[in-house]
Tab-separated table of C-alpha atoms in Angstrom:
chain	number	residue	atom	x	y	z
A	1	MET	CA	-27.425	74.098	42.607
A	2	SER	CA	-23.867	72.516	42.457
A	3	GLU	CA	-22.527	71.015	39.195
A	4	MET	CA	-22.749	67.318	40.804
A	5	ALA	CA	-26.431	67.864	41.720
A	6	LYS	CA	-27.321	68.581	38.149
A	7	LEU	CA	-26.035	64.887	37.204
A	8	ASN	CA	-27.918	61.709	37.403
A	9	PRO	CA	-26.746	59.219	39.700
A	10	SER	CA	-24.885	57.015	37.032
A	11	ALA	CA	-23.217	60.306	35.850
A	12	GLN	CA	-22.311	61.299	39.627
A	13	LEU	CA	-20.511	57.842	40.004
A	14	ASP	CA	-18.638	58.210	37.010
A	15	LYS	CA	-17.455	61.569	38.194
A	16	ILE	CA	-16.318	60.224	41.453
A	17	VAL	CA	-14.305	57.271	39.836
A	18	ASP	CA	-12.494	59.842	37.268
A	19	ALA	CA	-11.460	61.620	40.634
A	20	ILE	CA	-10.460	58.452	42.438
A	21	MET	CA	-8.282	57.743	39.189
A	22	ALA	CA	-6.807	61.105	39.227
A	23	GLN	CA	-6.143	61.481	43.200
A	24	PRO	CA	-6.284	57.899	44.375
A	25	HIS	CA	-5.163	58.968	48.002
A	26	ALA	CA	-7.427	61.936	48.511
A	27	VAL	CA	-9.356	61.891	52.058
A	28	SER	CA	-12.637	62.885	50.449
A	29	PHE	CA	-14.415	63.464	47.197
A	30	PRO	CA	-17.211	65.555	45.931
A	31	THR	CA	-20.726	64.989	47.936
A	32	GLY	CA	-23.894	66.947	48.054
A	33	PRO	CA	-27.390	66.804	49.329
A	34	ARG	CA	-28.345	65.462	46.010
A	35	MET	CA	-26.046	62.465	45.958
A	36	SER	CA	-27.892	59.277	46.765
A	37	ALA	CA	-27.085	56.890	49.589
A	38	PRO	CA	-25.955	54.063	46.863
A	39	VAL	CA	-23.976	56.485	44.978
A	40	ARG	CA	-21.763	57.399	48.233
A	41	ASP	CA	-21.661	53.738	49.172
A	42	LEU	CA	-20.087	52.716	45.696
A	43	SER	CA	-17.809	55.738	45.646
A	44	GLN	CA	-16.261	54.198	48.954
A	45	VAL	CA	-16.130	50.862	47.334
A	46	ALA	CA	-14.419	52.060	44.327
A	47	GLN	CA	-11.800	54.027	46.417
A	48	ALA	CA	-11.123	51.023	48.428
A	49	LEU	CA	-10.607	48.641	45.568
A	50	TYR	CA	-8.256	51.132	43.682
A	51	GLY	CA	-4.720	49.808	43.495
A	52	LEU	CA	-5.628	46.105	44.090
A	53	PRO	CA	-4.250	43.449	43.942
A	54	ARG	CA	-1.598	44.473	46.538
A	55	GLU	CA	2.362	44.469	45.528
A	56	ASP	CA	3.085	41.117	47.566
A	57	PHE	CA	0.157	39.320	45.821
A	58	ARG	CA	1.138	40.501	42.484
A	59	ALA	CA	4.689	39.047	43.029
A	60	ARG	CA	3.386	35.846	44.355
A	61	LEU	CA	1.107	35.569	41.320
A	62	LYS	CA	4.169	36.265	38.948
A	63	ALA	CA	6.433	33.695	40.656
A	64	ASP	CA	3.740	31.176	40.394
A	65	ILE	CA	2.889	31.830	36.676
A	66	GLU	CA	6.581	31.915	35.784
A	67	ARG	CA	7.082	28.369	37.603
A	68	ARG	CA	4.250	26.985	35.560
A	69	ILE	CA	5.403	28.157	32.346
A	70	SER	CA	8.767	26.606	33.152
A	71	MET	CA	7.310	23.071	34.081
A	72	ALA	CA	4.908	23.349	30.780
A	73	SER	CA	8.116	23.764	28.674
A	74	LYS	CA	10.018	20.655	29.841
A	75	PRO	CA	9.155	17.325	27.998
A	76	ALA	CA	7.102	14.859	29.674
A	77	ALA	CA	6.874	11.282	28.961
A	78	VAL	CA	3.246	10.421	27.956
A	79	ALA	CA	2.430	6.897	27.105
A	80	GLY	CA	0.918	6.732	23.439
A	81	VAL	CA	-2.554	5.688	22.982
A	82	ARG	CA	-2.214	2.288	21.169
A	83	GLN	CA	-4.762	0.922	18.690
A	84	SER	CA	-6.898	-1.709	20.226
A	85	VAL	CA	-6.449	-4.654	18.013
A	86	THR	CA	-3.194	-4.899	15.999
A	87	PRO	CA	-2.270	-7.565	13.519
A	88	TYR	CA	0.664	-9.588	14.360
A	89	LEU	CA	2.452	-11.409	11.494
A	90	ALA	CA	4.775	-14.266	11.507
A	91	VAL	CA	7.056	-14.045	8.340
A	92	LYS	CA	9.756	-16.143	6.842
A	93	GLY	CA	12.055	-13.398	6.094
A	94	ALA	CA	10.787	-10.415	8.322
A	95	ALA	CA	13.506	-8.002	7.114
A	96	GLU	CA	12.437	-8.630	3.202
A	97	ALA	CA	8.765	-8.081	4.161
A	98	ILE	CA	9.372	-4.928	5.849
A	99	GLU	CA	11.113	-3.581	2.613
A	100	PHE	CA	8.110	-5.164	0.587
A	101	TYR	CA	5.619	-3.348	2.908
A	102	LYS	CA	7.660	-0.039	2.540
A	103	LYS	CA	7.886	-0.085	-1.167
A	104	VAL	CA	4.254	-1.256	-1.807
A	105	PHE	CA	2.176	0.276	0.973
A	106	GLY	CA	4.190	3.044	1.789
A	107	ALA	CA	4.959	1.651	5.429
A	108	THR	CA	7.251	3.472	7.919
A	109	GLU	CA	9.394	1.153	10.249
A	110	THR	CA	8.964	2.249	13.866
A	111	MET	CA	10.669	-0.511	15.809
A	112	ARG	CA	12.930	-3.487	15.200
A	113	LEU	CA	14.451	-5.872	17.621
A	114	VAL	CA	17.026	-8.294	16.446
A	115	GLY	CA	17.857	-11.457	18.366
A	116	PRO	CA	21.430	-13.127	18.554
A	117	ASP	CA	20.866	-15.200	15.484
A	118	ALA	CA	20.016	-12.172	13.380
A	119	ARG	CA	16.307	-12.964	13.307
A	120	ILE	CA	13.772	-10.256	13.805
A	121	GLY	CA	12.164	-11.071	17.370
A	122	HIS	CA	9.719	-8.030	17.026
A	123	ALA	CA	9.140	-5.052	14.702
A	124	GLU	CA	6.548	-2.566	14.146
A	125	ILE	CA	5.398	-0.690	11.024
A	126	ARG	CA	2.848	2.047	10.289
A	127	ILE	CA	0.669	1.952	7.210
A	128	GLY	CA	-1.404	4.891	7.132
A	129	ASN	CA	-3.159	5.554	10.577
A	130	SER	CA	-2.565	1.785	11.557
A	131	SER	CA	0.178	-0.287	13.319
A	132	ILE	CA	1.157	-3.812	12.421
A	133	TYR	CA	3.512	-6.095	14.369
A	134	LEU	CA	5.599	-8.745	12.749
A	135	SER	CA	8.694	-11.105	13.348
A	136	ASP	CA	10.564	-13.875	11.973
A	137	GLU	CA	8.893	-17.203	12.278
A	138	TYR	CA	10.053	-19.151	15.466
A	139	PRO	CA	8.714	-22.587	15.029
A	140	GLU	CA	10.390	-23.628	18.354
A	141	TYR	CA	7.841	-21.417	20.062
A	142	GLY	CA	4.998	-22.309	17.902
A	143	SER	CA	5.276	-19.211	15.522
A	144	VAL	CA	5.370	-20.036	11.880
A	145	ALA	CA	4.731	-18.248	8.635
A	146	PRO	CA	1.679	-18.962	6.276
A	147	HIS	CA	3.944	-21.023	3.737
A	148	ALA	CA	4.436	-23.789	6.699
A	149	LEU	CA	0.629	-23.920	7.123
A	150	GLY	CA	-0.094	-24.000	3.512
A	151	GLY	CA	-1.618	-20.516	3.413
A	152	SER	CA	-2.869	-17.780	5.790
A	153	PRO	CA	-6.518	-18.307	7.296
A	154	VAL	CA	-6.556	-14.345	8.009
A	155	LYS	CA	-6.904	-11.612	5.397
A	156	ILE	CA	-5.932	-8.241	5.976
A	157	ASN	CA	-7.970	-5.172	4.644
A	158	LEU	CA	-6.327	-2.227	3.380
A	159	SER	CA	-7.782	0.818	2.466
A	160	VAL	CA	-5.859	3.217	0.178
A	161	PRO	CA	-6.276	6.361	-1.965
A	162	ASP	CA	-5.753	4.472	-5.292
A	163	VAL	CA	-6.090	0.607	-5.318
A	164	ASP	CA	-4.962	0.278	-9.031
A	165	ALA	CA	-1.621	2.052	-8.394
A	166	VAL	CA	-0.987	0.004	-5.117
A	167	ALA	CA	-1.887	-3.161	-6.864
A	168	ALA	CA	0.567	-2.704	-9.916
A	169	ARG	CA	3.187	-1.897	-7.212
A	170	ALA	CA	2.162	-5.320	-5.200
A	171	VAL	CA	2.524	-7.292	-8.361
A	172	ALA	CA	5.599	-5.689	-9.729
A	173	GLU	CA	7.294	-6.513	-6.303
A	174	GLY	CA	6.436	-10.373	-6.392
A	175	ALA	CA	2.574	-10.277	-4.967
A	176	THR	CA	0.202	-12.989	-6.519
A	177	ILE	CA	-3.188	-11.740	-7.878
A	178	LEU	CA	-6.033	-13.791	-6.231
A	179	ARG	CA	-8.754	-11.673	-7.340
A	180	PRO	CA	-8.218	-8.839	-10.006
A	181	VAL	CA	-9.115	-5.327	-8.942
A	182	GLN	CA	-12.790	-4.312	-10.029
A	183	ASP	CA	-15.727	-2.268	-8.841
A	184	GLN	CA	-18.002	-4.037	-6.124
A	185	PHE	CA	-21.555	-3.623	-5.223
A	186	TYR	CA	-20.697	-2.552	-1.819
A	187	GLY	CA	-19.201	0.722	-3.049
A	188	GLU	CA	-15.732	-0.285	-3.038
A	189	ARG	CA	-13.222	-0.856	-5.845
A	190	THR	CA	-11.245	-3.694	-4.644
A	191	GLY	CA	-8.861	-6.654	-5.407
A	192	GLN	CA	-7.202	-9.530	-3.426
A	193	PHE	CA	-3.301	-10.474	-3.283
A	194	GLU	CA	-1.189	-12.819	-1.640
A	195	ASP	CA	2.146	-11.264	-0.774
A	196	PRO	CA	5.546	-13.007	-1.643
A	197	PHE	CA	5.395	-14.176	2.236
A	198	GLY	CA	2.093	-15.746	2.178
A	199	HIS	CA	0.039	-13.097	4.050
A	200	VAL	CA	-3.254	-12.133	1.913
A	201	TRP	CA	-4.221	-8.442	1.454
A	202	MET	CA	-7.789	-7.104	0.445
A	203	ILE	CA	-6.741	-3.654	-0.991
A	204	SER	CA	-9.778	-1.282	-1.625
A	205	THR	CA	-10.624	2.292	-2.550
A	206	THR	CA	-14.105	3.535	-1.542
A	207	ILE	CA	-15.869	4.804	-4.429
A	208	GLU	CA	-19.559	5.211	-2.875
A	209	GLU	CA	-20.428	6.105	0.573
A	210	LEU	CA	-23.542	3.742	1.389
A	211	SER	CA	-25.672	3.503	4.299
A	212	ALA	CA	-26.350	0.193	5.944
A	213	VAL	CA	-29.884	0.417	4.437
A	214	GLU	CA	-28.504	0.969	0.929
A	215	LEU	CA	-26.185	-1.878	1.397
A	216	GLN	CA	-28.853	-4.406	2.248
A	217	GLN	CA	-31.014	-3.296	-0.517
A	218	ARG	CA	-28.323	-4.012	-2.750
A	219	VAL	CA	-27.731	-7.530	-1.177
A	220	ASP	CA	-31.503	-8.177	-1.635
A	221	SER	CA	-31.145	-7.202	-5.172
A	222	LEU	CA	-28.413	-9.304	-5.956
A	223	MET	CA	-30.214	-12.452	-4.221
A	224	LYS	CA	-33.188	-11.997	-6.351
A	225	LYS	CA	-31.296	-12.002	-9.298
A	226	SER	CA	-29.307	-15.203	-8.433
A	227	SER	CA	-32.572	-16.847	-7.366
A	228	GLY	CA	-34.121	-16.109	-10.810
A	229	ALA	CA	-36.780	-14.029	-8.904
A	230	SER	CA	-36.334	-11.111	-11.247
A	231	ALA	CA	-36.534	-10.891	-14.998
A	232	PRO	CA	-34.068	-12.940	-16.726
A	233	GLU	CA	-31.127	-10.743	-18.056
A	234	LYS	CA	-28.974	-11.298	-20.895
A	235	PRO	CA	-26.159	-14.094	-19.650
A	236	THR	CA	-22.894	-12.855	-19.078
A	237	PRO	CA	-20.279	-14.512	-21.445
A	238	PRO	CA	-18.447	-17.022	-19.296
A	239	VAL	CA	-14.580	-16.058	-18.619
A	240	LYS	CA	-12.515	-17.768	-21.147
A	241	PRO	CA	-10.340	-20.535	-19.372
A	242	ILE	CA	-7.463	-19.696	-21.271
A	243	ARG	CA	-5.886	-16.177	-20.946
A	244	GLU	CA	-5.767	-14.220	-24.255
A	245	GLY	CA	-2.596	-15.251	-26.536
A	246	PHE	CA	-1.895	-18.596	-24.841
A	247	HIS	CA	-2.782	-22.165	-25.964
A	248	THR	CA	-3.523	-25.182	-23.797
A	249	ILE	CA	0.030	-25.980	-23.215
A	250	THR	CA	2.597	-23.247	-22.738
A	251	PRO	CA	6.368	-23.911	-22.190
A	252	TYR	CA	8.083	-22.571	-19.046
A	253	LEU	CA	11.864	-22.284	-19.067
A	254	ILE	CA	13.866	-21.915	-15.969
A	255	VAL	CA	17.220	-20.875	-17.145
A	256	SER	CA	20.216	-18.913	-15.999
A	257	ASN	CA	20.587	-15.359	-17.207
A	258	ALA	CA	16.664	-14.977	-18.457
A	259	SER	CA	17.386	-11.506	-19.577
A	260	ARG	CA	19.980	-12.477	-22.079
A	261	LEU	CA	17.699	-15.072	-23.394
A	262	ILE	CA	14.925	-12.741	-23.603
A	263	ASP	CA	17.271	-10.845	-26.079
A	264	PHE	CA	18.059	-13.637	-28.007
A	265	LEU	CA	14.413	-14.730	-28.671
A	266	LYS	CA	13.767	-11.266	-29.731
A	267	GLU	CA	16.881	-10.853	-32.148
A	268	GLY	CA	16.633	-14.593	-33.357
A	269	PHE	CA	13.279	-15.475	-33.595
A	270	GLY	CA	11.425	-12.197	-33.587
A	271	ALA	CA	9.816	-12.466	-30.183
A	272	VAL	CA	7.729	-9.786	-28.580
A	273	GLU	CA	8.210	-9.245	-24.746
A	274	LYS	CA	4.946	-9.015	-23.082
A	275	PHE	CA	5.599	-9.076	-19.140
A	276	ARG	CA	8.548	-8.976	-16.993
A	277	VAL	CA	8.931	-9.090	-13.150
A	278	ALA	CA	12.164	-8.709	-11.332
A	279	ARG	CA	12.764	-10.566	-7.941
A	280	PRO	CA	12.278	-8.294	-5.327
A	281	GLY	CA	15.890	-6.527	-4.424
A	282	THR	CA	17.522	-8.047	-7.442
A	283	ASP	CA	17.893	-7.819	-11.122
A	284	LEU	CA	16.851	-11.393	-11.627
A	285	ILE	CA	13.547	-12.189	-13.476
A	286	MET	CA	11.003	-13.678	-11.446
A	287	HIS	CA	8.532	-14.229	-14.166
A	288	ALA	CA	8.524	-13.016	-17.999
A	289	GLU	CA	6.240	-13.677	-20.950
A	290	VAL	CA	7.416	-13.519	-24.537
A	291	LYS	CA	5.063	-13.952	-27.740
A	292	ILE	CA	6.642	-15.952	-30.769
A	293	GLY	CA	4.135	-16.081	-33.598
A	294	ASP	CA	0.768	-16.860	-32.274
A	295	SER	CA	2.269	-18.544	-29.000
A	296	MET	CA	3.383	-17.420	-25.665
A	297	LEU	CA	6.572	-18.497	-23.758
A	298	GLU	CA	7.209	-18.144	-19.955
A	299	LEU	CA	10.410	-17.999	-18.415
A	300	ALA	CA	12.232	-17.165	-15.335
A	301	ASP	CA	15.876	-16.860	-13.888
A	302	ALA	CA	16.706	-20.125	-11.924
A	303	ASN	CA	17.254	-20.103	-8.054
A	304	ASP	CA	17.790	-22.756	-5.317
A	305	GLU	CA	14.475	-23.893	-5.211
A	306	PHE	CA	13.939	-24.170	-9.043
A	307	PRO	CA	17.309	-24.696	-10.751
A	308	ALA	CA	17.872	-24.511	-14.402
A	309	ARG	CA	16.433	-27.078	-16.602
A	310	LEU	CA	16.971	-27.849	-20.092
A	311	CYS	CA	14.364	-28.640	-22.648
A	312	GLY	CA	13.474	-28.777	-26.460
A	313	ILE	CA	10.969	-26.619	-28.102
A	314	HIS	CA	9.353	-27.371	-31.665
A	315	LEU	CA	8.913	-23.976	-33.421
A	316	TYR	CA	7.084	-23.815	-36.861
A	317	VAL	CA	7.915	-20.908	-39.095
A	318	LEU	CA	7.292	-19.536	-42.487
A	319	ASP	CA	10.800	-20.117	-43.707
A	320	THR	CA	13.263	-22.571	-41.774
A	321	ASP	CA	16.258	-21.648	-43.536
A	322	ALA	CA	15.860	-17.903	-42.921
A	323	LEU	CA	15.112	-18.231	-39.296
A	324	TYR	CA	18.005	-20.716	-38.818
A	325	GLN	CA	20.428	-18.137	-40.279
A	326	ARG	CA	18.992	-15.161	-37.947
A	327	ALA	CA	19.356	-17.543	-34.928
A	328	LEU	CA	22.917	-18.327	-35.801
A	329	LYS	CA	23.557	-14.478	-36.215
A	330	ALA	CA	21.683	-13.708	-32.845
A	331	GLY	CA	23.942	-16.227	-30.930
A	332	ALA	CA	22.672	-19.773	-31.223
A	333	THR	CA	24.581	-22.883	-31.944
A	334	SER	CA	23.722	-25.187	-34.763
A	335	LEU	CA	22.684	-28.592	-33.729
A	336	ARG	CA	21.240	-29.558	-37.547
A	337	THR	CA	21.499	-27.645	-40.696
A	338	PRO	CA	18.206	-27.210	-42.561
A	339	GLU	CA	16.864	-30.493	-44.555
A	340	ASN	CA	13.596	-31.951	-45.698
A	341	ALA	CA	12.113	-34.489	-43.505
A	342	PRO	CA	10.167	-37.553	-44.672
A	343	TYR	CA	7.033	-36.445	-42.927
A	344	GLY	CA	6.709	-33.332	-45.088
A	345	ASP	CA	8.602	-30.680	-43.103
A	346	ARG	CA	11.928	-28.592	-43.783
A	347	THR	CA	13.813	-28.721	-40.577
A	348	ALA	CA	16.761	-27.285	-38.793
A	349	ALA	CA	17.818	-27.377	-35.034
A	350	VAL	CA	19.810	-24.837	-32.781
A	351	LYS	CA	20.721	-24.413	-29.336
A	352	ASP	CA	20.160	-21.089	-27.744
A	353	PRO	CA	22.496	-19.149	-25.407
A	354	SER	CA	20.788	-20.806	-22.202
A	355	GLY	CA	21.514	-24.589	-23.484
A	356	ASN	CA	17.815	-25.199	-24.815
A	357	SER	CA	17.272	-26.854	-28.087
A	358	TRP	CA	14.822	-25.323	-30.721
A	359	PHE	CA	13.622	-27.655	-33.417
A	360	ILE	CA	12.804	-25.180	-36.270
A	361	ALA	CA	10.523	-26.343	-39.135
A	362	THR	CA	8.226	-25.515	-42.065
A	363	HIS	CA	5.689	-27.665	-43.336
A	364	ILE	CA	6.206	-27.779	-47.164
A	365	LYS	CA	3.837	-30.854	-48.131
A	366	ASP	CA	1.412	-33.514	-46.952
A	367	VAL	CA	2.568	-37.027	-46.525
A	368	LYS	CA	0.582	-40.031	-46.109
A	369	PHE	CA	1.696	-42.641	-43.773
């Protein structure tokens, strides 16, 4: 019995394939009476398939692949996918607004088209994953900014990783707080602000992921509490109508060189600066607050809309003479030297570096009129 005859059909076919690989152009391969018809047929197929594909086919395939690679490497103009809804803001001072949105919200400017009169006819910015369009106002085409309408009826909701940090930047750049940042029942920490251009932003950070069912349960609970259906809780103390440190009336000074006046108030009257915000893009003070004794004084640099206005302020102190001398040393001009007044006060008067008059007094005795 031959060696081939000793092998099973599968092994016989492996043997024949090995022979074809070694001698692909041989006329015949080992056969025998023990080789089954399927093995013979498969061996013929294996010999016929050896060497495929043909050289001409391989050459065409290579050329086609190289052509496709070359086409794929060339840049193709593909239209970007635009978001379905995009806010379009009309702004009085679009260029300044873009800078505000960059500083406060981290916006990126992607397009700006400027008209012959230097107004921005169209601009596009991106905040996070969203686009916003804006332009200068064009009253002649019915496009006006919020200030011309008495405010904006539309609010923009902005989700950010850190609402407190963004809110602080917004206020520092001139935004007005409409609602302070605080945790809300619907799982967000949020606040509401009006930017210097009149547009209202609801800035928020998600602190809880809630389902619609959970939200409805919280709404139902709030409704029950407000209607008195649940057990009465300890009432929340009402918000004080006057801010901490303030009194019913607070003087507000509009002056030239507010920074210099603040320095004088610190040196001359012992004032403590509590708050200061610069006008965006300048060193001028848009709003500042200082405390003298138990009272607050607010002030700002003058501008075209609010020019400087002189005023007189009555200041009670422990020692008129001492404060009078301190004020002069700090740069004040004397208006009246210290003297006892018939109504029981010891008084003096000075003019600060901005031209405002300060009437300094110490009550020394009660007088009946």
